[in-house]
PQR file with spaces between the fields and no chain letter, atoms N, CA, C, O and H, PARSE charges and radii, in Angstrom:
ATOM       1  N    MET     1       0.891   -1.262   -0.095 -0.4000 1.5000
ATOM       2  CA   MET     1       0.110    0.064    0.003 -0.0000 2.0000
ATOM       3  C    MET     1       0.878    1.503   -0.124  0.5500 1.7000
ATOM       4  O    MET     1       0.472    2.469   -0.771 -0.5500 1.4000
ATOM       5  N    LEU     2       2.090    1.421    0.648 -0.4000 1.5000
ATOM       6  CA   LEU     2       2.891    2.321    0.702 -0.0000 2.0000
ATOM       7  C    LEU     2       3.557    2.693   -0.717  0.5500 1.7000
ATOM       8  O    LEU     2       3.794    3.851   -1.063 -0.5500 1.4000
ATOM       9  H    LEU     2       2.420    0.636    1.173  0.4000 1.0000
ATOM      10  N    ASN     3       3.812    1.608   -1.447 -0.4000 1.5000
ATOM      11  CA   ASN     3       4.405    1.744   -2.804 -0.0000 2.0000
ATOM      12  C    ASN     3       3.056    2.912   -3.644  0.5500 1.7000
ATOM      13  O    ASN     3       3.327    4.054   -4.017 -0.5500 1.4000
ATOM      14  H    ASN     3       3.620    0.667   -1.166  0.4000 1.0000
ATOM      15  N    TRP     4       1.934    2.392   -3.754 -0.4000 1.5000
ATOM      16  CA   TRP     4       0.850    2.952   -4.178 -0.0000 2.0000
ATOM      17  C    TRP     4       1.061    4.621   -3.516  0.5500 1.7000
ATOM      18  O    TRP     4       1.284    5.565   -4.273 -0.5500 1.4000
ATOM      19  H    TRP     4       1.714    1.465   -3.451  0.4000 1.0000
ATOM      20  N    ILE     5       1.001    4.713   -2.688 -0.4000 1.5000
ATOM      21  CA   ILE     5       1.036    6.181   -1.930 -0.0000 2.0000
ATOM      22  C    ILE     5       1.953    6.823   -2.544  0.5500 1.7000
ATOM      23  O    ILE     5       1.602    7.849   -3.124 -0.5500 1.4000
ATOM      24  H    ILE     5       0.820    3.946   -2.072  0.4000 1.0000
ATOM      25  N    LEU     6       3.423    6.407   -2.602 -0.4000 1.5000
ATOM      26  CA   LEU     6       4.372    7.227   -2.894 -0.0000 2.0000
ATOM      27  C    LEU     6       4.331    7.407   -4.391  0.5500 1.7000
ATOM      28  O    LEU     6       4.487    8.471   -4.989 -0.5500 1.4000
ATOM      29  H    LEU     6       3.708    5.573   -2.130  0.4000 1.0000
ATOM      30  N    THR     7       4.084    6.150   -4.944 -0.4000 1.5000
ATOM      31  CA   THR     7       3.784    6.527   -6.557 -0.0000 2.0000
ATOM      32  C    THR     7       2.871    7.481   -6.861  0.5500 1.7000
ATOM      33  O    THR     7       3.158    8.349   -7.685 -0.5500 1.4000
ATOM      34  H    THR     7       3.957    5.286   -4.459  0.4000 1.0000
ATOM      35  N    GLY     8       1.733    7.454   -6.282 -0.4000 1.5000
ATOM      36  CA   GLY     8       0.677    8.716   -6.378 -0.0000 2.0000
ATOM      37  C    GLY     8       1.137   10.008   -6.093  0.5500 1.7000
ATOM      38  O    GLY     8       0.805   10.992   -6.754 -0.5500 1.4000
ATOM      39  H    GLY     8       1.499    6.749   -5.612  0.4000 1.0000
ATOM      40  N    GLY     9       1.840   10.033   -5.196 -0.4000 1.5000
ATOM      41  CA   GLY     9       2.506   11.361   -4.832 -0.0000 2.0000
ATOM      42  C    GLY     9       3.560   11.847   -5.778  0.5500 1.7000
ATOM      43  O    GLY     9       3.726   13.051   -5.976 -0.5500 1.4000
ATOM      44  H    GLY     9       2.109    9.233   -4.659  0.4000 1.0000
ATOM      45  N    ALA    10       4.309   10.871   -6.393 -0.4000 1.5000
ATOM      46  CA   ALA    10       5.279   11.286   -7.215 -0.0000 2.0000
ATOM      47  C    ALA    10       4.506   11.536   -8.580  0.5500 1.7000
ATOM      48  O    ALA    10       5.012   12.402   -9.293 -0.5500 1.4000
ATOM      49  H    ALA    10       4.174    9.894   -6.232  0.4000 1.0000
ATOM      50  N    ILE    11       3.526   11.003   -8.986 -0.4000 1.5000
ATOM      51  CA   ILE    11       2.978   11.382  -10.105 -0.0000 2.0000
ATOM      52  C    ILE    11       2.186   12.734   -9.802  0.5500 1.7000
ATOM      53  O    ILE    11       2.402   13.612  -10.637 -0.5500 1.4000
ATOM      54  H    ILE    11       3.115   10.300   -8.407  0.4000 1.0000
ATOM      55  N    ALA    12       1.441   13.021   -8.924 -0.4000 1.5000
ATOM      56  CA   ALA    12       0.828   14.275   -8.475 -0.0000 2.0000
ATOM      57  C    ALA    12       2.021   15.482   -8.198  0.5500 1.7000
ATOM      58  O    ALA    12       1.796   16.687   -8.320 -0.5500 1.4000
ATOM      59  H    ALA    12       1.265   12.308   -8.246  0.4000 1.0000
ATOM      60  N    GLY    13       3.122   14.986   -7.865 -0.4000 1.5000
ATOM      61  CA   GLY    13       4.207   16.012   -7.795 -0.0000 2.0000
ATOM      62  C    GLY    13       4.859   16.392   -9.370  0.5500 1.7000
ATOM      63  O    GLY    13       4.960   17.534   -9.821 -0.5500 1.4000
ATOM      64  H    GLY    13       3.305   14.008   -7.767  0.4000 1.0000
ATOM      65  N    CYS    14       5.170   15.422   -9.903 -0.4000 1.5000
ATOM      66  CA   CYS    14       5.302   15.792  -11.227 -0.0000 2.0000
ATOM      67  C    CYS    14       4.500   16.506  -12.192  0.5500 1.7000
ATOM      68  O    CYS    14       4.979   17.083  -13.168 -0.5500 1.4000
ATOM      69  H    CYS    14       5.089   14.494   -9.537  0.4000 1.0000
ATOM      70  N    LEU    15       3.059   16.449  -11.854 -0.4000 1.5000
ATOM      71  CA   LEU    15       2.125   16.997  -12.552 -0.0000 2.0000
ATOM      72  C    LEU    15       2.217   18.612  -12.091  0.5500 1.7000
ATOM      73  O    LEU    15       2.226   19.563  -12.873 -0.5500 1.4000
ATOM      74  H    LEU    15       2.670   15.980  -11.061  0.4000 1.0000
ATOM      75  N    ALA    16       2.279   18.679  -10.691 -0.4000 1.5000
ATOM      76  CA   ALA    16       2.316   20.047  -10.169 -0.0000 2.0000
ATOM      77  C    ALA    16       3.456   20.686  -10.770  0.5500 1.7000
ATOM      78  O    ALA    16       3.313   21.859  -11.116 -0.5500 1.4000
ATOM      79  H    ALA    16       2.272   17.907  -10.055  0.4000 1.0000
ATOM      80  N    LEU    17       4.651   20.073  -10.969 -0.4000 1.5000
ATOM      81  CA   LEU    17       6.021   20.754  -11.202 -0.0000 2.0000
ATOM      82  C    LEU    17       5.947   21.156  -12.653  0.5500 1.7000
ATOM      83  O    LEU    17       6.449   22.189  -13.095 -0.5500 1.4000
ATOM      84  H    LEU    17       4.767   19.120  -10.689  0.4000 1.0000
ATOM      85  N    ILE    18       5.238   20.202  -13.413 -0.4000 1.5000
ATOM      86  CA   ILE    18       4.924   20.447  -14.920 -0.0000 2.0000
ATOM      87  C    ILE    18       4.324   21.645  -15.122  0.5500 1.7000
ATOM      88  O    ILE    18       4.794   22.500  -15.872 -0.5500 1.4000
ATOM      89  H    ILE    18       4.830   19.362  -13.054  0.4000 1.0000
ATOM      90  N    TRP    19       3.012   21.806  -14.318 -0.4000 1.5000
ATOM      91  CA   TRP    19       2.210   22.930  -14.547 -0.0000 2.0000
ATOM      92  C    TRP    19       3.093   24.255  -13.994  0.5500 1.7000
ATOM      93  O    TRP    19       3.176   25.256  -14.706 -0.5500 1.4000
ATOM      94  H    TRP    19       2.630   21.111  -13.708  0.4000 1.0000
ATOM      95  N    PHE    20       3.638   24.202  -12.894 -0.4000 1.5000
ATOM      96  CA   PHE    20       4.218   25.392  -12.511 -0.0000 2.0000
ATOM      97  C    PHE    20       5.654   25.660  -13.344  0.5500 1.7000
ATOM      98  O    PHE    20       5.984   26.846  -13.304 -0.5500 1.4000
ATOM      99  H    PHE    20       3.570   23.389  -12.316  0.4000 1.0000
ATOM     100  N    ALA    21       6.436   24.916  -13.983 -0.4000 1.5000
ATOM     101  CA   ALA    21       7.252   25.095  -14.977 -0.0000 2.0000
ATOM     102  C    ALA    21       6.559   25.669  -16.360  0.5500 1.7000
ATOM     103  O    ALA    21       7.014   26.645  -16.957 -0.5500 1.4000
ATOM     104  H    ALA    21       6.168   23.954  -14.015  0.4000 1.0000
ATOM     105  N    ASN    22       5.619   25.074  -16.707 -0.4000 1.5000
ATOM     106  CA   ASN    22       4.967   25.562  -17.689 -0.0000 2.0000
ATOM     107  C    ASN    22       4.725   27.301  -17.716  0.5500 1.7000
ATOM     108  O    ASN    22       4.970   28.116  -18.605 -0.5500 1.4000
ATOM     109  H    ASN    22       5.249   24.282  -16.222  0.4000 1.0000
ATOM     110  N    TRP    23       4.178   27.460  -16.435 -0.4000 1.5000
ATOM     111  CA   TRP    23       3.398   28.632  -16.129 -0.0000 2.0000
ATOM     112  C    TRP    23       4.678   29.797  -16.160  0.5500 1.7000
ATOM     113  O    TRP    23       4.536   30.838  -16.801 -0.5500 1.4000
ATOM     114  H    TRP    23       3.979   26.797  -15.712  0.4000 1.0000
ATOM     115  N    LYS    24       6.021   29.478  -15.346 -0.4000 1.5000
ATOM     116  CA   LYS    24       6.877   30.322  -15.073 -0.0000 2.0000
ATOM     117  C    LYS    24       7.758   30.431  -16.503  0.5500 1.7000
ATOM     118  O    LYS    24       8.464   31.423  -16.683 -0.5500 1.4000
ATOM     119  H    LYS    24       6.137   28.632  -14.826  0.4000 1.0000
ATOM     120  N    ALA    25       7.667   29.143  -17.720 -0.4000 1.5000
ATOM     121  CA   ALA    25       8.281   29.676  -18.839 -0.0000 2.0000
ATOM     122  C    ALA    25       7.398   30.256  -19.820  0.5500 1.7000
ATOM     123  O    ALA    25       7.793   30.378  -20.980 -0.5500 1.4000
ATOM     124  H    ALA    25       7.093   28.337  -17.575  0.4000 1.0000
ATOM     125  N    SER    26       6.163   30.652  -19.450 -0.4000 1.5000
ATOM     126  CA   SER    26       5.295   31.421  -20.359 -0.0000 2.0000
ATOM     127  C    SER    26       5.149   32.647  -19.935  0.5500 1.7000
ATOM     128  O    SER    26       4.351   33.382  -20.518 -0.5500 1.4000
ATOM     129  H    SER    26       5.843   30.553  -18.508  0.4000 1.0000
ATOM     130  N    GLN    27       5.900   33.113  -18.826 -0.4000 1.5000
ATOM     131  CA   GLN    27       5.889   34.432  -18.284 -0.0000 2.0000
ATOM     132  C    GLN    27       6.506   35.332  -19.431  0.5500 1.7000
ATOM     133  O    GLN    27       7.374   34.805  -20.126 -0.5500 1.4000
ATOM     134  H    GLN    27       6.549   32.516  -18.353  0.4000 1.0000
ATOM     135  N    PRO    28       6.165   36.545  -19.675 -0.5600 1.5000
ATOM     136  CA   PRO    28       6.897   37.658  -20.334  0.2800 2.0000
ATOM     137  C    PRO    28       8.354   37.810  -20.036  0.5500 1.7000
ATOM     138  O    PRO    28       8.718   37.688  -18.866 -0.5500 1.4000
ATOM     139  N    TRP    29       9.270   38.078  -21.027 -0.4000 1.5000
ATOM     140  CA   TRP    29      10.663   38.221  -20.644 -0.0000 2.0000
ATOM     141  C    TRP    29      10.891   39.551  -20.121  0.5500 1.7000
ATOM     142  O    TRP    29      10.346   40.513  -20.661 -0.5500 1.4000
ATOM     143  H    TRP    29       8.975   38.177  -21.977  0.4000 1.0000
ATOM     144  N    ASP    30      11.553   39.673  -19.240 -0.4000 1.5000
ATOM     145  CA   ASP    30      12.109   40.965  -18.633 -0.0000 2.0000
ATOM     146  C    ASP    30      13.558   40.992  -18.583  0.5500 1.7000
ATOM     147  O    ASP    30      14.129   40.121  -17.927 -0.5500 1.4000
ATOM     148  H    ASP    30      11.995   38.891  -18.801  0.4000 1.0000
ATOM     149  N    ASP    31      14.323   42.009  -19.282 -0.4000 1.5000
ATOM     150  CA   ASP    31      15.661   42.075  -19.460 -0.0000 2.0000
ATOM     151  C    ASP    31      16.160   42.459  -18.068  0.5500 1.7000
ATOM     152  O    ASP    31      17.203   41.965  -17.637 -0.5500 1.4000
ATOM     153  H    ASP    31      13.859   42.717  -19.815  0.4000 1.0000
ATOM     154  N    MET    32      15.348   43.442  -17.262 -0.4000 1.5000
ATOM     155  CA   MET    32      16.242   43.685  -15.840 -0.0000 2.0000
ATOM     156  C    MET    32      16.117   42.502  -14.845  0.5500 1.7000
ATOM     157  O    MET    32      16.890   42.485  -13.887 -0.5500 1.4000
ATOM     158  H    MET    32      14.502   43.843  -17.612  0.4000 1.0000
ATOM     159  N    LYS    33      15.106   41.406  -15.013 -0.4000 1.5000
ATOM     160  CA   LYS    33      15.221   40.274  -14.165 -0.0000 2.0000
ATOM     161  C    LYS    33      15.547   39.173  -15.209  0.5500 1.7000
ATOM     162  O    LYS    33      14.656   38.785  -15.965 -0.5500 1.4000
ATOM     163  H    LYS    33      14.478   41.420  -15.791  0.4000 1.0000
ATOM     164  N    PRO    34      16.670   38.714  -15.264 -0.5600 1.5000
ATOM     165  CA   PRO    34      17.235   37.453  -15.956  0.2800 2.0000
ATOM     166  C    PRO    34      16.356   36.277  -15.328  0.5500 1.7000
ATOM     167  O    PRO    34      16.008   36.339  -14.149 -0.5500 1.4000
ATOM     168  N    ARG    35      16.017   35.233  -16.126 -0.4000 1.5000
ATOM     169  CA   ARG    35      15.770   34.051  -15.455 -0.0000 2.0000
ATOM     170  C    ARG    35      16.935   33.015  -14.971  0.5500 1.7000
ATOM     171  O    ARG    35      17.819   32.568  -15.702 -0.5500 1.4000
ATOM     172  H    ARG    35      16.299   35.183  -17.084  0.4000 1.0000
ATOM     173  N    ILE    36      16.756   32.736  -13.627 -0.4000 1.5000
ATOM     174  CA   ILE    36      17.995   31.938  -13.142 -0.0000 2.0000
ATOM     175  C    ILE    36      17.774   30.559  -13.546  0.5500 1.7000
ATOM     176  O    ILE    36      18.603   29.896  -14.169 -0.5500 1.4000
ATOM     177  H    ILE    36      16.037   33.099  -13.033  0.4000 1.0000
ATOM     178  N    LEU    37      16.582   30.129  -13.158 -0.4000 1.5000
ATOM     179  CA   LEU    37      16.230   28.791  -13.516 -0.0000 2.0000
ATOM     180  C    LEU    37      15.947   28.238  -15.015  0.5500 1.7000
ATOM     181  O    LEU    37      15.364   29.101  -15.671 -0.5500 1.4000
ATOM     182  H    LEU    37      15.909   30.668  -12.652  0.4000 1.0000
ATOM     183  N    PRO    38      16.130   27.347  -15.562 -0.5600 1.5000
ATOM     184  CA   PRO    38      15.975   27.011  -17.007  0.2800 2.0000
ATOM     185  C    PRO    38      14.556   26.185  -16.748  0.5500 1.7000
ATOM     186  O    PRO    38      14.493   25.002  -16.414 -0.5500 1.4000
ATOM     187  N    TRP    39      13.295   27.187  -17.007 -0.4000 1.5000
ATOM     188  CA   TRP    39      12.221   26.260  -16.646 -0.0000 2.0000
ATOM     189  C    TRP    39      11.696   25.356  -17.594  0.5500 1.7000
ATOM     190  O    TRP    39      10.871   24.476  -17.347 -0.5500 1.4000
ATOM     191  H    TRP    39      13.347   28.148  -17.278  0.4000 1.0000
ATOM     192  N    ARG    40      12.254   25.630  -18.790 -0.4000 1.5000
ATOM     193  CA   ARG    40      11.507   24.534  -19.879 -0.0000 2.0000
ATOM     194  C    ARG    40      12.339   23.316  -19.858  0.5500 1.7000
ATOM     195  O    ARG    40      11.912   22.229  -20.250 -0.5500 1.4000
ATOM     196  H    ARG    40      12.925   26.345  -18.991  0.4000 1.0000
ATOM     197  N    PHE    41      13.591   23.512  -19.376 -0.4000 1.5000
ATOM     198  CA   PHE    41      14.279   22.131  -19.173 -0.0000 2.0000
ATOM     199  C    PHE    41      13.730   21.573  -17.776  0.5500 1.7000
ATOM     200  O    PHE    41      13.634   20.349  -17.687 -0.5500 1.4000
ATOM     201  H    PHE    41      13.938   24.394  -19.058  0.4000 1.0000
ATOM     202  N    ILE    42      13.369   22.339  -16.703 -0.4000 1.5000
ATOM     203  CA   ILE    42      12.890   21.568  -15.569 -0.0000 2.0000
ATOM     204  C    ILE    42      11.754   20.776  -16.140  0.5500 1.7000
ATOM     205  O    ILE    42      11.437   19.652  -15.752 -0.5500 1.4000
ATOM     206  H    ILE    42      13.446   23.334  -16.776  0.4000 1.0000
ATOM     207  N    MET    43      11.110   21.524  -17.189 -0.4000 1.5000
ATOM     208  CA   MET    43       9.589   20.974  -17.267 -0.0000 2.0000
ATOM     209  C    MET    43       9.861   19.638  -17.842  0.5500 1.7000
ATOM     210  O    MET    43       9.173   18.669  -17.521 -0.5500 1.4000
ATOM     211  H    MET    43      11.368   22.437  -17.504  0.4000 1.0000
ATOM     212  N    ILE    44      11.136   19.528  -18.933 -0.4000 1.5000
ATOM     213  CA   ILE    44      11.022   18.330  -19.673 -0.0000 2.0000
ATOM     214  C    ILE    44      11.671   17.231  -18.695  0.5500 1.7000
ATOM     215  O    ILE    44      11.542   16.025  -18.904 -0.5500 1.4000
ATOM     216  H    ILE    44      11.695   20.315  -19.194  0.4000 1.0000
ATOM     217  N    LEU    45      12.480   17.841  -17.451 -0.4000 1.5000
ATOM     218  CA   LEU    45      12.790   16.508  -16.719 -0.0000 2.0000
ATOM     219  C    LEU    45      11.579   16.223  -15.857  0.5500 1.7000
ATOM     220  O    LEU    45      11.505   15.051  -15.486 -0.5500 1.4000
ATOM     221  H    LEU    45      12.585   18.821  -17.281  0.4000 1.0000
ATOM     222  N    ALA    46      10.798   16.880  -15.532 -0.4000 1.5000
ATOM     223  CA   ALA    46       9.623   16.647  -14.933 -0.0000 2.0000
ATOM     224  C    ALA    46       8.594   15.505  -15.751  0.5500 1.7000
ATOM     225  O    ALA    46       8.018   14.552  -15.227 -0.5500 1.4000
ATOM     226  H    ALA    46      10.858   17.832  -15.833  0.4000 1.0000
ATOM     227  N    VAL    47       8.562   15.884  -17.067 -0.4000 1.5000
ATOM     228  CA   VAL    47       7.971   14.802  -17.868 -0.0000 2.0000
ATOM     229  C    VAL    47       8.436   13.573  -17.733  0.5500 1.7000
ATOM     230  O    VAL    47       7.725   12.582  -17.563 -0.5500 1.4000
ATOM     231  H    VAL    47       9.030   16.659  -17.492  0.4000 1.0000
ATOM     232  N    PHE    48       9.850   13.581  -17.814 -0.4000 1.5000
ATOM     233  CA   PHE    48      10.749   12.314  -17.887 -0.0000 2.0000
ATOM     234  C    PHE    48      10.590   11.608  -16.374  0.5500 1.7000
ATOM     235  O    PHE    48      10.739   10.389  -16.286 -0.5500 1.4000
ATOM     236  H    PHE    48      10.428   14.386  -17.952  0.4000 1.0000
ATOM     237  N    ALA    49      10.357   12.212  -15.478 -0.4000 1.5000
ATOM     238  CA   ALA    49      10.325   11.669  -14.204 -0.0000 2.0000
ATOM     239  C    ALA    49       8.684   11.095  -14.057  0.5500 1.7000
ATOM     240  O    ALA    49       8.381   10.066  -13.454 -0.5500 1.4000
ATOM     241  H    ALA    49      10.236   13.202  -15.550  0.4000 1.0000
ATOM     242  N    LEU    50       7.674   12.053  -14.784 -0.4000 1.5000
ATOM     243  CA   LEU    50       6.416   11.312  -14.744 -0.0000 2.0000
ATOM     244  C    LEU    50       6.370    9.859  -15.402  0.5500 1.7000
ATOM     245  O    LEU    50       5.856    8.834  -14.954 -0.5500 1.4000
ATOM     246  H    LEU    50       7.920   12.890  -15.273  0.4000 1.0000
ATOM     247  N    ILE    51       7.132   10.094  -16.725 -0.4000 1.5000
ATOM     248  CA   ILE    51       6.865    8.828  -17.367 -0.0000 2.0000
ATOM     249  C    ILE    51       7.489    7.572  -16.549  0.5500 1.7000
ATOM     250  O    ILE    51       7.003    6.447  -16.668 -0.5500 1.4000
ATOM     251  H    ILE    51       7.550   10.927  -17.088  0.4000 1.0000
ATOM     252  N    LEU    52       8.590    7.841  -15.717 -0.4000 1.5000
ATOM     253  CA   LEU    52       9.237    6.627  -14.973 -0.0000 2.0000
ATOM     254  C    LEU    52       7.962    6.408  -14.107  0.5500 1.7000
ATOM     255  O    LEU    52       7.463    5.292  -14.254 -0.5500 1.4000
ATOM     256  H    LEU    52       8.985    8.754  -15.620  0.4000 1.0000
ATOM     257  N    ALA    53       7.366    7.196  -13.282 -0.4000 1.5000
ATOM     258  CA   ALA    53       6.403    7.296  -12.272 -0.0000 2.0000
ATOM     259  C    ALA    53       5.151    6.298  -12.680  0.5500 1.7000
ATOM     260  O    ALA    53       4.606    5.513  -11.904 -0.5500 1.4000
ATOM     261  H    ALA    53       7.772    8.103  -13.163  0.4000 1.0000
ATOM     262  N    LEU    54       4.812    6.506  -14.093 -0.4000 1.5000
ATOM     263  CA   LEU    54       3.689    5.816  -14.744 -0.0000 2.0000
ATOM     264  C    LEU    54       4.155    4.200  -15.088  0.5500 1.7000
ATOM     265  O    LEU    54       3.438    3.224  -14.863 -0.5500 1.4000
ATOM     266  H    LEU    54       5.255    7.143  -14.724  0.4000 1.0000
ATOM     267  N    VAL    55       5.234    4.164  -15.558 -0.4000 1.5000
ATOM     268  CA   VAL    55       5.951    2.923  -15.809 -0.0000 2.0000
ATOM     269  C    VAL    55       5.930    2.021  -14.550  0.5500 1.7000
ATOM     270  O    VAL    55       5.665    0.821  -14.620 -0.5500 1.4000
ATOM     271  H    VAL    55       5.816    4.956  -15.740  0.4000 1.0000
ATOM     272  N    HIS    56       6.256    2.733  -13.267 -0.4000 1.5000
ATOM     273  CA   HIS    56       6.206    2.018  -12.079 -0.0000 2.0000
ATOM     274  C    HIS    56       4.969    1.698  -11.364  0.5500 1.7000
ATOM     275  O    HIS    56       4.948    0.823  -10.498 -0.5500 1.4000
ATOM     276  H    HIS    56       6.471    3.708  -13.210  0.4000 1.0000
ATOM     277  N    ALA    57       3.614    2.591  -11.801 -0.4000 1.5000
ATOM     278  CA   ALA    57       2.589    1.982  -11.423 -0.0000 2.0000
ATOM     279  C    ALA    57       2.019    1.378  -12.327  0.5500 1.7000
ATOM     280  O    ALA    57       0.876    1.010  -12.056 -0.5500 1.4000
ATOM     281  H    ALA    57       3.631    3.301  -12.505  0.4000 1.0000
ATOM     282  N    ILE    58       2.474    1.095  -13.499 -0.4000 1.5000
ATOM     283  CA   ILE    58       2.046   -0.246  -14.472 -0.0000 2.0000
ATOM     284  C    ILE    58       2.886   -1.465  -13.645  0.5500 1.7000
ATOM     285  O    ILE    58       2.338   -2.562  -13.536 -0.5500 1.4000
ATOM     286  H    ILE    58       3.402    1.394  -13.720  0.4000 1.0000
ATOM     287  N    ASN    59       4.005   -1.278  -13.163 -0.4000 1.5000
ATOM     288  CA   ASN    59       4.555   -2.500  -12.794 -0.0000 2.0000
ATOM     289  C    ASN    59       3.880   -3.229  -11.462  0.5500 1.7000
ATOM     290  O    ASN    59       3.885   -4.419  -11.148 -0.5500 1.4000
ATOM     291  H    ASN    59       4.449   -0.387  -13.251  0.4000 1.0000
ATOM     292  N    LEU    60       3.316   -2.116  -10.818 -0.4000 1.5000
ATOM     293  CA   LEU    60       2.853   -2.386   -9.405 -0.0000 2.0000
ATOM     294  C    LEU    60       1.431   -3.279   -9.801  0.5500 1.7000
ATOM     295  O    LEU    60       1.043   -4.255   -9.159 -0.5500 1.4000
ATOM     296  H    LEU    60       3.312   -1.149  -11.073  0.4000 1.0000
ATOM     297  N    LEU    61       0.822   -2.766  -10.886 -0.4000 1.5000
ATOM     298  CA   LEU    61      -0.375   -3.499  -11.322 -0.0000 2.0000
ATOM     299  C    LEU    61      -0.105   -4.891  -11.561  0.5500 1.7000
ATOM     300  O    LEU    61      -1.008   -5.720  -11.451 -0.5500 1.4000
ATOM     301  H    LEU    61       1.137   -1.973  -11.407  0.4000 1.0000
ATOM     302  N    GLY    62       1.104   -5.220  -11.889 -0.4000 1.5000
ATOM     303  CA   GLY    62       1.426   -6.748  -12.272 -0.0000 2.0000
ATOM     304  C    GLY    62       1.903   -6.893  -13.776  0.5500 1.7000
ATOM     305  O    GLY    62       2.268   -7.989  -14.200 -0.5500 1.4000
ATOM     306  H    GLY    62       1.837   -4.546  -11.978  0.4000 1.0000
ATOM     307  N    VAL    63       1.890   -5.616  -14.671 -0.4000 1.5000
ATOM     308  CA   VAL    63       2.482   -6.023  -15.743 -0.0000 2.0000
ATOM     309  C    VAL    63       3.758   -6.110  -15.907  0.5500 1.7000
ATOM     310  O    VAL    63       4.374   -5.160  -15.424 -0.5500 1.4000
ATOM     311  H    VAL    63       1.594   -4.725  -14.326  0.4000 1.0000
ATOM     312  N    ASP    64       4.353   -6.871  -16.392 -0.4000 1.5000
ATOM     313  CA   ASP    64       5.717   -7.044  -16.414 -0.0000 2.0000
ATOM     314  C    ASP    64       6.346   -6.218  -17.812  0.5500 1.7000
ATOM     315  O    ASP    64       5.846   -6.412  -18.920 -0.5500 1.4000
ATOM     316  H    ASP    64       3.852   -7.643  -16.785  0.4000 1.0000
ATOM     317  N    THR    65       7.506   -5.279  -17.602 -0.4000 1.5000
ATOM     318  CA   THR    65       7.771   -4.464  -18.605 -0.0000 2.0000
ATOM     319  C    THR    65       9.190   -4.582  -18.483  0.5500 1.7000
ATOM     320  O    THR    65       9.764   -4.675  -17.398 -0.5500 1.4000
ATOM     321  H    THR    65       7.912   -5.122  -16.702  0.4000 1.0000
ATOM     322  N    GLY    66       9.721   -4.578  -19.534 -0.4000 1.5000
ATOM     323  CA   GLY    66      11.377   -4.479  -19.903 -0.0000 2.0000
ATOM     324  C    GLY    66      11.658   -4.898  -21.424  0.5500 1.7000
ATOM     325  O    GLY    66      10.858   -5.064  -22.345 -0.5500 1.4000
ATOM     326  H    GLY    66       9.254   -4.502  -20.415  0.4000 1.0000
ATOM     327  N    PRO    67      12.945   -5.008  -21.395 -0.5600 1.5000
ATOM     328  CA   PRO    67      13.438   -5.422  -23.061  0.2800 2.0000
ATOM     329  C    PRO    67      12.705   -6.937  -23.295  0.5500 1.7000
ATOM     330  O    PRO    67      11.994   -7.076  -24.290 -0.5500 1.4000
ATOM     331  N    ASP    68      12.891   -8.031  -22.384 -0.4000 1.5000
ATOM     332  CA   ASP    68      12.494   -8.976  -22.577 -0.0000 2.0000
ATOM     333  C    ASP    68      11.079   -9.333  -23.028  0.5500 1.7000
ATOM     334  O    ASP    68      10.671  -10.312  -23.651 -0.5500 1.4000
ATOM     335  H    ASP    68      13.469   -7.918  -21.575  0.4000 1.0000
ATOM     336  N    LYS    69      10.450   -8.270  -22.541 -0.4000 1.5000
ATOM     337  CA   LYS    69       8.831   -8.547  -22.676 -0.0000 2.0000
ATOM     338  C    LYS    69       8.261   -7.726  -23.753  0.5500 1.7000
ATOM     339  O    LYS    69       7.038   -7.604  -23.812 -0.5500 1.4000
ATOM     340  H    LYS    69      10.782   -7.474  -22.035  0.4000 1.0000
ATOM     341  N    ALA    70       9.237   -6.987  -24.853 -0.4000 1.5000
ATOM     342  CA   ALA    70       8.906   -6.030  -25.396 -0.0000 2.0000
ATOM     343  C    ALA    70       8.347   -6.626  -26.760  0.5500 1.7000
ATOM     344  O    ALA    70       8.784   -7.696  -27.183 -0.5500 1.4000
ATOM     345  H    ALA    70      10.231   -7.086  -24.806  0.4000 1.0000
ATOM     346  N    LEU    71       7.234   -5.811  -27.531 -0.4000 1.5000
ATOM     347  CA   LEU    71       6.501   -6.311  -28.659 -0.0000 2.0000
ATOM     348  C    LEU    71       7.636   -6.458  -30.021  0.5500 1.7000
ATOM     349  O    LEU    71       7.793   -7.280  -30.925 -0.5500 1.4000
ATOM     350  H    LEU    71       6.879   -4.941  -27.188  0.4000 1.0000
ATOM     351  N    ILE    72       8.260   -5.261  -29.629 -0.4000 1.5000
ATOM     352  CA   ILE    72       9.173   -5.205  -30.881 -0.0000 2.0000
ATOM     353  C    ILE    72      10.767   -4.748  -30.261  0.5500 1.7000
ATOM     354  O    ILE    72      10.952   -4.441  -29.083 -0.5500 1.4000
ATOM     355  H    ILE    72       8.132   -4.593  -28.896  0.4000 1.0000
ATOM     356  N    GLY    73      11.452   -4.766  -30.931 -0.4000 1.5000
ATOM     357  CA   GLY    73      12.843   -4.466  -30.275 -0.0000 2.0000
ATOM     358  C    GLY    73      13.388   -5.793  -29.723  0.5500 1.7000
ATOM     359  O    GLY    73      13.017   -6.933  -30.005 -0.5500 1.4000
ATOM     360  H    GLY    73      11.302   -5.015  -31.888  0.4000 1.0000
ATOM     361  N    ARG    74      14.527   -5.321  -28.719 -0.4000 1.5000
ATOM     362  CA   ARG    74      15.540   -6.486  -28.409 -0.0000 2.0000
ATOM     363  C    ARG    74      14.876   -7.398  -27.758  0.5500 1.7000
ATOM     364  O    ARG    74      14.037   -7.033  -26.934 -0.5500 1.4000
ATOM     365  H    ARG    74      14.828   -4.396  -28.490  0.4000 1.0000
ATOM     366  N    ARG    75      15.113   -8.766  -27.992 -0.4000 1.5000
ATOM     367  CA   ARG    75      14.790   -9.999  -27.292 -0.0000 2.0000
ATOM     368  C    ARG    75      15.969  -10.797  -27.158  0.5500 1.7000
ATOM     369  O    ARG    75      16.858  -10.710  -28.004 -0.5500 1.4000
ATOM     370  H    ARG    75      15.795   -9.063  -28.661  0.4000 1.0000
ATOM     371  N    PRO    76      16.083  -11.728  -25.972 -0.5600 1.5000
ATOM     372  CA   PRO    76      17.007  -12.659  -25.755  0.2800 2.0000
ATOM     373  C    PRO    76      16.989  -13.409  -26.847  0.5500 1.7000
ATOM     374  O    PRO    76      17.750  -14.372  -26.946 -0.5500 1.4000
């Protein structure tokens, strides 16, 4: 049960970070206040973490994932 709570929290956190980074990246550019953080790159990293969390949730459901279970690609 704790795995589901942590995975759900990670998914919710990634979604919140994606939303916040998208909001910050879409703010008008101000030459007097340069952007310290690269919000678009942070958004890409959060999307990557979200994909990993979703794959982990699929694994918790009992679906086996990995290169040996792939429909296409590498097989042993």
